[in-house]
Amino acid sequence: FSEKVTLNLTDLDLTQANGTMDTLTTADGGKTWVGTFTPSTGVQDSTNIITLNTTYKDDAGNSGTAATSVNYSIDTKAPTLTTVSANGTVDTITLTFDEALDSVNFATTDMFYVTDGTLTPDPADGSALLKYSIEAISISGNTATLTVDPTIVSTAGTTWIVTYVDQPGNDAQALQDIYGSDVSSFTRTAVI
């Protein structure tokens, strides 16, 4: 501000902010105020503003003037899986999401596995399903292409079940959008 003022959270209008502000503090007696803004979870919005009302006052008791922040974008909404498809030989499975994925930081192959529609038992553990591994992952736009274990043998009409297991918390080694919002764990089927 151009002079010292008394500022409280109630002087801010956060109705179009899509988030919350913590306590405002000043280190210079009231000319500069700082607060931490935390965006709401599950939001994808490119039209957000914070408004300063005229309710704050200077040391003489004069009301201030209103102001509005610049527009800012928020994306805390995780990408959603929309379709799963497999090619006829099941050497690739394509996952399509509702937004672009991060093509630099993404999930490792051990976060995925595929089981067959006949639910083949694992020879090493008859009570578990045989899990075929994913050999490679590539990301392009809103699709993730999984290269499947080449030992899978399939015929037309087979149902394959692809599972992705996300670790708790957001980290760079996960399927995520460019803002770091992780894709949730999922199990989906693909019929070839």
Coordinates of C-alpha atoms in Angstrom, one line a residue:
F1 CA 0.0 0.0 0.0
S2 CA 1.1 3.6 -0.3
E3 CA 0.8 4.1 3.4
K4 CA 0.3 1.9 6.5
V5 CA -3.1 0.2 6.8
T6 CA -4.9 -2.2 9.1
L7 CA -5.9 -5.3 7.0
N8 CA -7.9 -8.3 8.0
L9 CA -9.1 -11.4 6.2
T10 CA -12.6 -10.0 6.3
D11 CA -11.3 -7.2 4.0
L12 CA -10.8 -9.7 1.2
D13 CA -13.6 -11.1 -0.9
L14 CA -12.6 -14.7 -1.8
T15 CA -15.9 -15.7 -3.4
Q16 CA -14.3 -16.0 -6.8
A17 CA -11.0 -17.2 -5.5
N18 CA -11.5 -21.0 -5.4
G19 CA -9.4 -21.2 -2.3
T20 CA -8.7 -19.9 1.2
M21 CA -6.2 -17.4 2.6
D22 CA -4.4 -17.9 5.9
T23 CA -3.7 -15.1 8.4
L24 CA -2.4 -11.9 6.9
T25 CA 0.8 -10.6 8.4
T26 CA 3.0 -7.5 8.0
A27 CA 6.7 -7.1 8.7
D28 CA 6.9 -3.3 7.9
G29 CA 4.1 -1.9 10.1
G30 CA 1.3 -2.3 7.6
K31 CA 2.4 -1.1 4.2
T32 CA 3.1 -4.7 2.9
W33 CA 0.8 -7.6 3.8
V34 CA 1.5 -11.3 3.2
G35 CA -0.8 -14.3 3.3
T36 CA -0.6 -17.9 1.9
F37 CA -3.3 -18.8 -0.5
T38 CA -4.3 -22.5 -0.7
P39 CA -6.4 -23.5 -3.8
S40 CA -9.4 -25.7 -3.2
T41 CA -9.0 -29.3 -4.2
G42 CA -10.7 -30.8 -7.2
V43 CA -10.9 -27.5 -9.1
Q44 CA -10.0 -26.8 -12.7
D45 CA -10.8 -23.1 -13.4
S46 CA -9.0 -20.4 -15.4
T47 CA -11.1 -17.5 -14.1
N48 CA -10.2 -16.7 -10.5
I49 CA -9.7 -13.4 -8.7
I50 CA -9.3 -12.1 -5.2
T51 CA -11.0 -8.7 -4.4
L52 CA -9.9 -6.2 -1.8
N53 CA -12.9 -4.5 -0.3
T54 CA -13.0 -0.9 0.9
T55 CA -13.4 -2.0 4.5
Y56 CA -9.7 -1.7 5.4
K57 CA -8.5 1.6 6.9
D58 CA -5.3 3.7 7.3
D59 CA -4.0 5.0 10.6
A60 CA -6.2 8.1 10.3
G61 CA -9.4 5.9 9.9
N62 CA -9.9 6.6 6.2
S63 CA -11.3 3.7 4.2
G64 CA -9.2 2.3 1.4
T65 CA -10.1 1.8 -2.3
A66 CA -11.2 -1.5 -3.8
A67 CA -8.8 -3.5 -5.9
T68 CA -8.9 -6.8 -7.8
S69 CA -6.1 -9.2 -8.3
V70 CA -5.0 -10.3 -11.8
N71 CA -6.8 -13.4 -13.1
Y72 CA -5.1 -16.7 -12.2
S73 CA -5.7 -20.3 -13.1
I74 CA -6.2 -23.2 -10.7
D75 CA -5.9 -26.9 -11.6
T76 CA -6.1 -29.2 -8.6
K77 CA -8.4 -31.6 -10.3
A78 CA -6.9 -34.9 -11.1
P79 CA -7.2 -36.2 -14.7
T80 CA -10.0 -38.7 -15.2
L81 CA -9.6 -41.9 -17.3
T82 CA -12.3 -41.8 -20.0
T83 CA -11.5 -44.8 -22.2
V84 CA -9.3 -47.9 -22.3
S85 CA -8.6 -49.8 -25.6
A86 CA -6.3 -52.6 -26.6
N87 CA -5.0 -53.5 -30.0
G88 CA -5.8 -57.0 -31.5
T89 CA -2.6 -58.6 -30.3
V90 CA -2.7 -57.0 -26.8
D91 CA 0.9 -55.6 -27.2
T92 CA -0.4 -52.1 -26.4
I93 CA -3.2 -50.7 -24.3
T94 CA -4.2 -47.1 -24.7
L95 CA -5.6 -45.1 -21.8
T96 CA -7.3 -41.8 -22.7
F97 CA -7.9 -39.1 -20.1
D98 CA -10.0 -35.9 -20.0
E99 CA -6.9 -33.7 -20.0
A100 CA -3.2 -33.7 -21.0
L101 CA -0.8 -35.7 -19.0
D102 CA 2.7 -34.8 -17.9
S103 CA 5.0 -36.3 -20.5
V104 CA 8.2 -35.7 -18.5
N105 CA 7.3 -37.0 -15.1
F106 CA 5.1 -40.1 -15.1
A107 CA 4.4 -43.4 -13.5
T108 CA 6.8 -46.3 -13.5
T109 CA 5.9 -49.6 -15.2
D110 CA 5.6 -51.4 -11.8
M111 CA 2.6 -49.2 -11.0
F112 CA 0.6 -51.1 -13.7
Y113 CA -0.3 -54.7 -14.3
V114 CA -2.7 -56.6 -16.6
T115 CA -4.7 -59.7 -15.9
D116 CA -6.7 -61.7 -18.4
G117 CA -10.5 -62.0 -18.6
T118 CA -10.3 -65.7 -17.8
L119 CA -8.6 -64.8 -14.5
T120 CA -5.7 -67.2 -14.9
P121 CA -4.3 -68.3 -11.5
D122 CA -0.7 -67.5 -10.8
P123 CA 1.3 -70.7 -11.0
A124 CA 3.4 -69.6 -8.0
D125 CA 0.3 -68.8 -5.9
G126 CA -2.9 -70.4 -7.0
S127 CA -5.0 -68.0 -4.9
A128 CA -3.7 -65.0 -6.8
L129 CA -4.2 -64.0 -10.4
L130 CA -1.4 -64.1 -12.9
K131 CA -0.3 -60.5 -13.4
Y132 CA 1.3 -59.6 -16.7
S133 CA 3.8 -56.8 -16.5
I134 CA 3.9 -53.5 -18.4
E135 CA 7.2 -53.2 -20.4
A136 CA 7.0 -49.5 -21.3
I137 CA 4.9 -46.4 -21.0
S138 CA 4.7 -43.5 -23.4
I139 CA 2.7 -40.3 -22.9
S140 CA 1.3 -38.1 -25.7
G141 CA -1.2 -35.4 -24.9
N142 CA -4.1 -37.0 -23.1
T143 CA -3.2 -40.6 -23.8
A144 CA -0.9 -43.1 -22.1
T145 CA 0.2 -46.0 -24.2
L146 CA 1.2 -49.2 -22.2
T147 CA 3.4 -51.8 -24.0
V148 CA 2.4 -55.1 -22.4
D149 CA 4.4 -58.1 -21.6
P150 CA 5.0 -59.9 -24.9
T151 CA 4.2 -63.3 -23.5
I152 CA 0.5 -62.6 -23.4
V153 CA -1.4 -64.7 -25.9
S154 CA -4.9 -63.5 -26.8
T155 CA -7.8 -64.2 -29.1
A156 CA -10.5 -61.8 -30.4
G157 CA -13.2 -61.1 -27.8
T158 CA -10.8 -61.5 -24.8
T159 CA -11.3 -59.2 -21.9
W160 CA -8.2 -57.8 -20.3
I161 CA -8.2 -56.0 -17.0
V162 CA -5.6 -53.2 -16.5
T163 CA -4.9 -51.9 -13.0
Y164 CA -3.0 -48.8 -12.0
V165 CA -2.0 -48.3 -8.3
D166 CA -1.1 -44.7 -7.3
Q167 CA 0.9 -44.2 -4.2
P168 CA -0.5 -41.9 -1.5
G169 CA 0.3 -38.2 -2.0
N170 CA 1.3 -36.4 -5.1
D171 CA 4.8 -37.2 -6.4
A172 CA 6.6 -37.0 -9.7
Q173 CA 6.5 -40.7 -10.3
A174 CA 2.8 -41.0 -11.0
L175 CA 0.3 -40.5 -13.9
Q176 CA -0.5 -36.8 -13.5
D177 CA -1.4 -33.7 -15.3
I178 CA 1.1 -30.9 -15.9
Y179 CA 0.2 -29.3 -12.6
G180 CA 1.1 -32.4 -10.6
S181 CA -2.4 -33.7 -9.8
D182 CA -2.2 -37.5 -9.6
V183 CA -4.5 -39.8 -11.4
S184 CA -6.3 -42.0 -8.8
S185 CA -5.8 -45.7 -8.7
F186 CA -8.1 -47.6 -11.1
T187 CA -9.0 -51.0 -12.5
R188 CA -10.6 -51.0 -16.0
T189 CA -11.4 -53.6 -18.7
A190 CA -10.5 -53.6 -22.4
V191 CA -12.0 -56.0 -24.8
I192 CA -10.0 -56.8 -27.9

